[in-house]
Short mmCIF file of N, CA and C in Angstrom, two decimals:
data_model
loop_
_atom_site.label_atom_id
_atom_site.label_comp_id
_atom_site.label_asym_id
_atom_site.label_seq_id
_atom_site.Cartn_x
_atom_site.Cartn_y
_atom_site.Cartn_z
N UNK A 310 0.83 -1.09 0.15
CA UNK A 310 0.00 -0.14 0.19
C UNK A 310 0.70 1.26 0.04
N UNK A 311 0.77 2.24 -1.13
CA UNK A 311 1.39 3.31 -1.05
C UNK A 311 1.25 4.34 0.13
N UNK A 312 2.46 4.96 0.69
CA UNK A 312 2.52 5.98 1.73
C UNK A 312 2.84 7.29 1.16
N UNK A 313 1.78 8.22 1.00
CA UNK A 313 2.19 9.52 0.72
C UNK A 313 2.50 10.50 2.15
N UNK A 314 3.36 11.43 1.91
CA UNK A 314 3.61 12.52 2.97
C UNK A 314 3.78 13.87 2.17
N UNK A 315 3.22 14.87 2.33
CA UNK A 315 3.34 16.14 2.12
C UNK A 315 4.21 16.63 2.89
N UNK A 316 5.22 18.07 2.17
CA UNK A 316 5.68 18.86 2.99
C UNK A 316 5.71 20.06 2.46
N UNK A 317 6.00 21.13 2.99
CA UNK A 317 6.37 22.57 2.21
C UNK A 317 5.19 23.63 2.52
N UNK A 318 4.37 23.21 3.24
CA UNK A 318 3.14 24.26 3.51
C UNK A 318 3.84 25.27 4.31
N UNK A 319 3.40 26.35 4.22
CA UNK A 319 3.94 27.57 5.17
C UNK A 319 2.99 28.78 4.92
N UNK A 320 3.06 29.64 5.80
CA UNK A 320 2.49 30.96 5.58
C UNK A 320 3.27 32.01 4.96
N UNK A 321 2.44 32.51 3.90
CA UNK A 321 3.06 33.50 2.86
C UNK A 321 2.12 34.64 2.65
N UNK A 322 2.83 35.77 2.30
CA UNK A 322 1.87 36.96 1.80
C UNK A 322 1.51 36.73 0.40
N UNK A 323 0.25 37.33 0.29
CA UNK A 323 -0.30 37.37 -1.27
C UNK A 323 0.58 37.79 -2.45
N UNK A 324 0.72 37.16 -3.18
CA UNK A 324 1.81 37.33 -4.49
C UNK A 324 3.20 36.39 -4.19
N UNK A 325 2.97 35.74 -3.03
CA UNK A 325 4.25 35.23 -2.88
C UNK A 325 4.35 33.52 -3.46
N UNK A 326 5.25 32.85 -3.18
CA UNK A 326 5.21 31.40 -3.75
C UNK A 326 5.53 30.30 -2.76
N UNK A 327 5.11 29.06 -3.19
CA UNK A 327 5.68 27.97 -2.27
C UNK A 327 5.96 26.67 -3.25
N UNK A 328 6.42 25.84 -2.66
CA UNK A 328 6.52 24.49 -3.73
C UNK A 328 6.15 23.52 -2.46
N UNK A 329 5.30 22.81 -2.97
CA UNK A 329 5.04 21.63 -2.20
C UNK A 329 5.50 20.32 -2.66
N UNK A 330 5.86 19.33 -1.63
CA UNK A 330 6.42 18.24 -2.17
C UNK A 330 5.44 17.01 -1.60
N UNK A 331 5.57 15.85 -2.10
CA UNK A 331 4.82 14.90 -1.89
C UNK A 331 5.70 13.37 -2.13
N UNK A 332 6.34 12.89 -0.87
CA UNK A 332 6.97 11.93 -1.21
C UNK A 332 6.10 10.71 -1.23
N UNK A 333 6.43 9.58 -1.99
CA UNK A 333 5.52 8.62 -2.27
C UNK A 333 6.70 7.32 -1.86
N UNK A 334 6.18 6.29 -0.79
CA UNK A 334 6.93 5.08 -0.56
C UNK A 334 6.16 3.73 -0.66
N UNK A 335 6.60 2.69 -0.35
CA UNK A 335 6.07 1.55 -0.74
C UNK A 335 4.97 1.51 -1.95
N UNK A 336 5.50 1.43 -2.93
CA UNK A 336 4.66 1.57 -4.27
C UNK A 336 4.89 0.03 -4.64
N UNK A 337 3.31 -0.17 -4.99
CA UNK A 337 2.97 -1.65 -5.26
C UNK A 337 2.74 -1.99 -6.91
N UNK A 338 2.50 -0.62 -7.34
CA UNK A 338 2.26 -0.85 -8.73
C UNK A 338 3.55 0.05 -9.57
N UNK A 339 3.39 -0.28 -10.61
CA UNK A 339 4.67 0.36 -11.59
C UNK A 339 4.26 1.54 -12.18
N UNK A 340 3.15 2.18 -12.07
CA UNK A 340 2.77 3.54 -12.41
C UNK A 340 1.81 3.92 -11.73
N UNK A 341 1.57 5.18 -11.50
CA UNK A 341 0.48 6.03 -10.72
C UNK A 341 0.13 7.18 -11.33
N UNK A 342 -0.92 7.60 -11.53
CA UNK A 342 -1.75 8.91 -11.59
C UNK A 342 -1.60 9.64 -10.07
N UNK A 343 -1.31 10.82 -10.22
CA UNK A 343 -1.37 11.59 -9.09
C UNK A 343 -2.00 13.24 -9.24
N UNK A 344 -2.52 13.42 -7.86
CA UNK A 344 -3.27 14.75 -8.00
C UNK A 344 -2.87 15.60 -6.68
N UNK A 345 -3.10 16.94 -6.84
CA UNK A 345 -3.11 17.78 -5.36
C UNK A 345 -4.45 18.25 -5.44
N UNK A 346 -4.73 18.27 -4.21
CA UNK A 346 -6.10 18.55 -3.71
C UNK A 346 -6.01 19.66 -2.70
N UNK A 347 -7.24 20.50 -2.45
CA UNK A 347 -7.11 21.42 -1.17
C UNK A 347 -8.48 21.41 -0.60
N UNK A 348 -8.28 21.93 0.69
CA UNK A 348 -9.61 22.15 1.35
C UNK A 348 -9.51 23.23 1.98
N UNK A 349 -10.39 24.35 1.95
CA UNK A 349 -10.32 25.52 2.76
C UNK A 349 -11.34 25.27 3.88
N UNK A 350 -11.26 26.04 4.93
CA UNK A 350 -12.32 25.99 6.00
C UNK A 350 -13.71 25.90 5.70
N UNK A 351 -14.39 25.18 5.86
CA UNK A 351 -15.95 25.16 5.55
C UNK A 351 -16.03 24.83 4.25
N UNK A 352 -15.34 24.36 3.09
CA UNK A 352 -15.61 24.05 2.14
C UNK A 352 -15.20 22.70 1.52
N UNK A 353 -15.63 22.17 0.49
CA UNK A 353 -15.46 20.74 0.22
C UNK A 353 -13.91 20.79 -0.51
N UNK A 354 -13.35 19.47 -0.53
CA UNK A 354 -11.98 19.71 -1.08
C UNK A 354 -12.01 19.36 -2.63
N UNK A 355 -11.26 20.13 -3.18
CA UNK A 355 -11.29 20.19 -4.43
C UNK A 355 -9.97 20.01 -5.05
N UNK A 356 -10.21 19.37 -6.52
CA UNK A 356 -9.10 19.28 -7.25
C UNK A 356 -8.09 20.41 -7.80
N UNK A 357 -7.01 20.36 -7.35
CA UNK A 357 -6.04 21.90 -7.95
C UNK A 357 -5.30 21.35 -9.14
N UNK A 358 -4.58 20.16 -9.07
CA UNK A 358 -3.67 20.09 -10.29
C UNK A 358 -3.57 18.40 -10.59
N UNK A 359 -3.23 17.63 -11.39
CA UNK A 359 -3.09 16.32 -11.70
C UNK A 359 -2.11 15.97 -12.82
N UNK A 360 -1.47 14.79 -12.75
CA UNK A 360 -0.57 14.46 -13.73
C UNK A 360 -0.79 12.97 -14.01
N UNK A 361 -1.04 12.51 -15.26
CA UNK A 361 -1.29 11.17 -15.71
C UNK A 361 0.20 10.51 -15.65
N UNK A 362 -0.03 9.16 -16.08
CA UNK A 362 1.15 8.30 -16.36
C UNK A 362 1.78 8.90 -17.49
N UNK A 363 1.07 9.13 -18.45
CA UNK A 363 2.09 9.92 -19.73
C UNK A 363 2.38 11.13 -19.64
N UNK A 364 2.40 11.68 -18.37
CA UNK A 364 2.96 13.26 -18.26
C UNK A 364 2.02 14.23 -18.28
N UNK A 365 0.54 13.87 -18.79
CA UNK A 365 -0.47 14.82 -19.20
C UNK A 365 -0.80 15.40 -17.95
N UNK A 366 -0.67 16.79 -18.04
CA UNK A 366 -1.04 17.64 -16.60
C UNK A 366 -2.24 18.53 -16.83
N UNK A 367 -3.30 18.44 -16.04
CA UNK A 367 -4.53 19.31 -15.66
C UNK A 367 -4.59 20.01 -14.67
N UNK A 368 -5.13 21.23 -14.67
CA UNK A 368 -5.40 22.14 -13.52
C UNK A 368 -6.73 23.00 -13.56
N UNK A 369 -6.92 22.97 -12.42
CA UNK A 369 -8.24 23.89 -12.12
C UNK A 369 -7.95 24.96 -12.58
N UNK A 370 -9.40 25.53 -13.12
CA UNK A 370 -9.00 26.99 -13.58
C UNK A 370 -8.56 28.10 -12.79
N UNK A 371 -8.95 27.80 -11.35
CA UNK A 371 -8.63 28.96 -10.54
C UNK A 371 -7.18 29.12 -10.35
N UNK A 372 -6.38 27.92 -10.76
CA UNK A 372 -5.00 28.03 -10.73
C UNK A 372 -4.05 27.96 -11.95
N UNK A 373 -4.93 27.80 -13.08
CA UNK A 373 -4.36 27.71 -14.36
C UNK A 373 -3.26 28.76 -14.77
N UNK A 374 -2.01 28.71 -15.03
CA UNK A 374 -1.04 29.53 -14.95
C UNK A 374 -0.48 30.15 -13.87
N UNK A 375 -0.80 29.68 -12.52
CA UNK A 375 -0.05 30.07 -11.56
C UNK A 375 0.68 28.75 -10.90
N UNK A 376 0.01 27.63 -11.10
CA UNK A 376 0.47 26.41 -10.45
C UNK A 376 1.10 25.52 -11.28
N UNK A 377 2.28 24.65 -11.20
CA UNK A 377 2.51 24.05 -11.97
C UNK A 377 2.84 22.66 -11.16
N UNK A 378 2.45 21.30 -11.68
CA UNK A 378 2.68 20.13 -11.05
C UNK A 378 3.59 19.57 -11.81
N UNK A 379 4.56 19.08 -11.18
CA UNK A 379 5.69 17.96 -11.66
C UNK A 379 5.98 16.89 -10.72
N UNK A 380 6.90 16.06 -11.44
CA UNK A 380 7.15 14.64 -10.52
C UNK A 380 8.57 14.29 -10.90
N UNK A 381 9.29 13.93 -9.85
CA UNK A 381 10.45 13.25 -10.07
C UNK A 381 10.50 11.73 -9.94
N UNK A 382 10.47 11.07 -10.97
CA UNK A 382 10.00 9.55 -10.74
C UNK A 382 10.99 8.68 -10.07
N UNK A 383 12.31 9.37 -10.39
CA UNK A 383 13.46 8.68 -9.79
C UNK A 383 13.71 8.76 -8.09
N UNK A 384 13.09 9.92 -7.96
CA UNK A 384 12.94 10.05 -6.35
C UNK A 384 11.84 10.08 -5.74
N UNK A 385 10.34 9.50 -6.53
CA UNK A 385 9.01 9.07 -6.20
C UNK A 385 8.68 10.24 -5.66
N UNK A 386 8.76 11.39 -6.07
CA UNK A 386 8.19 12.73 -5.31
C UNK A 386 7.44 13.55 -6.32
N UNK A 387 6.28 14.06 -5.88
CA UNK A 387 5.56 14.76 -6.64
C UNK A 387 5.57 16.26 -6.10
N UNK A 388 5.63 17.33 -7.06
CA UNK A 388 5.63 18.42 -6.56
C UNK A 388 4.48 19.50 -7.22
N UNK A 389 4.49 20.54 -6.47
CA UNK A 389 3.45 21.72 -6.65
C UNK A 389 4.16 22.74 -6.62
N UNK A 390 4.54 23.58 -7.61
CA UNK A 390 4.90 25.08 -7.68
C UNK A 390 3.71 25.74 -7.42
N UNK A 391 3.77 26.65 -6.56
CA UNK A 391 2.65 27.66 -6.37
C UNK A 391 3.11 29.08 -6.56
N UNK A 392 2.79 30.10 -7.62
CA UNK A 392 3.00 31.25 -7.89
C UNK A 392 1.81 32.06 -7.63
N UNK A 393 2.30 33.42 -7.35
CA UNK A 393 1.33 34.43 -7.37
C UNK A 393 0.14 33.97 -6.59
N UNK A 394 0.44 33.68 -5.21
CA UNK A 394 -0.51 33.40 -4.53
C UNK A 394 -1.60 34.06 -4.03
N UNK A 395 -3.07 33.75 -3.73
CA UNK A 395 -3.93 34.57 -3.59
C UNK A 395 -4.44 34.17 -2.14
N UNK A 396 -5.17 34.87 -1.27
CA UNK A 396 -5.63 34.34 0.00
C UNK A 396 -6.50 33.47 -0.34
N UNK A 397 -7.18 33.32 -1.41
CA UNK A 397 -8.27 32.32 -1.76
C UNK A 397 -7.62 30.87 -1.77
N UNK A 398 -6.30 30.70 -2.02
CA UNK A 398 -5.57 29.59 -2.11
C UNK A 398 -5.21 29.07 -0.79
N UNK A 399 -5.64 29.65 0.14
CA UNK A 399 -5.37 29.01 1.57
C UNK A 399 -6.36 27.92 1.99
N UNK A 400 -5.33 26.75 2.54
CA UNK A 400 -6.38 25.56 2.59
C UNK A 400 -5.23 24.39 3.16
N UNK A 401 -5.82 23.30 3.24
CA UNK A 401 -4.89 22.47 3.70
C UNK A 401 -4.63 21.58 2.21
N UNK A 402 -3.69 21.34 1.78
CA UNK A 402 -3.19 20.66 0.44
C UNK A 402 -2.82 19.09 0.72
N UNK A 403 -3.66 18.19 0.06
CA UNK A 403 -3.27 17.11 -0.26
C UNK A 403 -2.53 16.57 -1.49
N UNK A 404 -1.93 15.26 -1.24
CA UNK A 404 -1.66 14.74 -2.68
C UNK A 404 -2.19 13.31 -2.39
N UNK A 405 -2.89 12.80 -3.79
CA UNK A 405 -3.30 11.73 -4.07
C UNK A 405 -2.48 10.77 -4.91
N UNK A 406 -2.84 9.52 -4.73
CA UNK A 406 -2.30 8.72 -6.00
C UNK A 406 -3.05 7.49 -6.12
N UNK A 407 -3.36 7.14 -7.47
CA UNK A 407 -4.23 6.11 -7.87
C UNK A 407 -3.31 5.30 -8.91
N UNK A 408 -3.19 3.92 -8.97
CA UNK A 408 -2.58 2.97 -9.70
C UNK A 408 -3.14 3.15 -11.25
N UNK A 409 -2.29 3.55 -12.30
CA UNK A 409 -2.55 3.55 -13.53
C UNK A 409 -3.44 5.08 -13.67
N UNK A 410 -4.59 4.89 -13.48
CA UNK A 410 -5.49 5.97 -13.95
C UNK A 410 -6.56 6.19 -13.05
N UNK A 411 -7.23 7.49 -12.93
CA UNK A 411 -8.59 7.55 -12.14
C UNK A 411 -9.64 7.53 -13.17
N UNK A 412 -10.46 6.55 -13.12
CA UNK A 412 -11.79 6.61 -13.90
C UNK A 412 -12.59 7.60 -13.77
N UNK A 413 -12.46 8.37 -12.87
CA UNK A 413 -13.41 9.66 -12.47
C UNK A 413 -12.83 10.80 -12.85
N UNK A 414 -11.57 10.94 -13.36
CA UNK A 414 -10.91 12.12 -13.86
C UNK A 414 -9.60 12.24 -12.76
N UNK A 415 -8.75 13.12 -13.40
CA UNK A 415 -7.74 13.31 -12.63
C UNK A 415 -7.86 14.26 -11.64
N UNK A 416 -8.89 15.26 -11.57
CA UNK A 416 -9.11 16.35 -10.60
C UNK A 416 -10.17 15.63 -9.75
N UNK A 417 -10.66 14.75 -9.62
CA UNK A 417 -11.59 13.83 -9.04
C UNK A 417 -11.41 13.34 -7.79
N UNK A 418 -11.72 13.76 -6.39
CA UNK A 418 -10.96 12.81 -5.58
C UNK A 418 -11.71 11.54 -5.42
N UNK A 419 -12.71 11.34 -5.94
CA UNK A 419 -13.37 9.92 -6.38
C UNK A 419 -12.22 9.26 -6.98
N UNK A 420 -12.15 8.14 -6.65
CA UNK A 420 -11.26 7.23 -7.40
C UNK A 420 -9.81 7.23 -7.13
N UNK A 421 -9.56 7.90 -6.15
CA UNK A 421 -8.08 8.42 -5.64
C UNK A 421 -7.90 7.43 -4.63
N UNK A 422 -7.14 6.08 -4.51
CA UNK A 422 -6.96 5.21 -3.35
C UNK A 422 -6.12 5.53 -2.38
N UNK A 423 -5.30 6.27 -2.65
CA UNK A 423 -3.97 6.66 -1.65
C UNK A 423 -3.84 8.35 -1.40
N UNK A 424 -4.00 8.60 0.05
CA UNK A 424 -3.87 9.91 0.26
C UNK A 424 -2.92 10.32 1.34
N UNK A 425 -2.41 11.73 1.35
CA UNK A 425 -1.28 11.85 2.21
C UNK A 425 -2.28 12.50 3.49
N UNK A 426 -1.66 12.99 4.25
CA UNK A 426 -2.25 13.78 5.90
C UNK A 426 -2.26 15.29 5.61
N UNK A 427 -1.57 15.92 4.53
CA UNK A 427 -2.04 17.46 3.96
C UNK A 427 -0.97 17.93 4.89
N UNK A 428 -0.87 19.46 3.90
CA UNK A 428 0.08 20.11 4.76
C UNK A 428 -0.71 21.64 4.24
N UNK A 429 -0.49 22.36 5.43
CA UNK A 429 -1.22 23.77 5.54
C UNK A 429 -0.71 24.88 4.50
N UNK A 430 -1.49 25.37 4.02
CA UNK A 430 -0.94 26.88 3.29
C UNK A 430 -1.64 27.85 3.59
N UNK A 431 -1.04 28.93 4.10
CA UNK A 431 -1.94 29.95 4.40
C UNK A 431 -1.42 31.43 3.84
N UNK A 432 -2.58 32.17 3.13
CA UNK A 432 -1.98 33.15 2.44
C UNK A 432 -2.77 34.32 2.74
N UNK A 433 -1.63 35.06 3.44
CA UNK A 433 -2.55 36.51 3.82
C UNK A 433 -2.38 37.72 2.77
N UNK A 434 -3.55 38.43 3.21
CA UNK A 434 -3.30 39.88 2.06
C UNK A 434 -2.62 40.86 2.63
#
């Protein structure tokens, strides 16, 4: 069973940048699709960015052009580079993994079997 652990969350001012990391261990499949999700207080968790096994990336409209998802397969690490941060980006950020593909879509939390515990991002105005 894969284990995911996020890091890199912090408190920053509006306009700042952060890079989140997600280390993945105990992999049992050869390939995984991966995603970043976030949950703000009082709101449902939403998909932010996803990367499929062929490298195709997908972003939520709210972060398009500001966030970049990438992965280092040798290090088994997923990244989320977040630029031009806004207060609305505040929330707990989670990474998720699913062997091969998520039949519900790469930004859908439904279908992802493995989740980290999250890392907090706070953006102040």
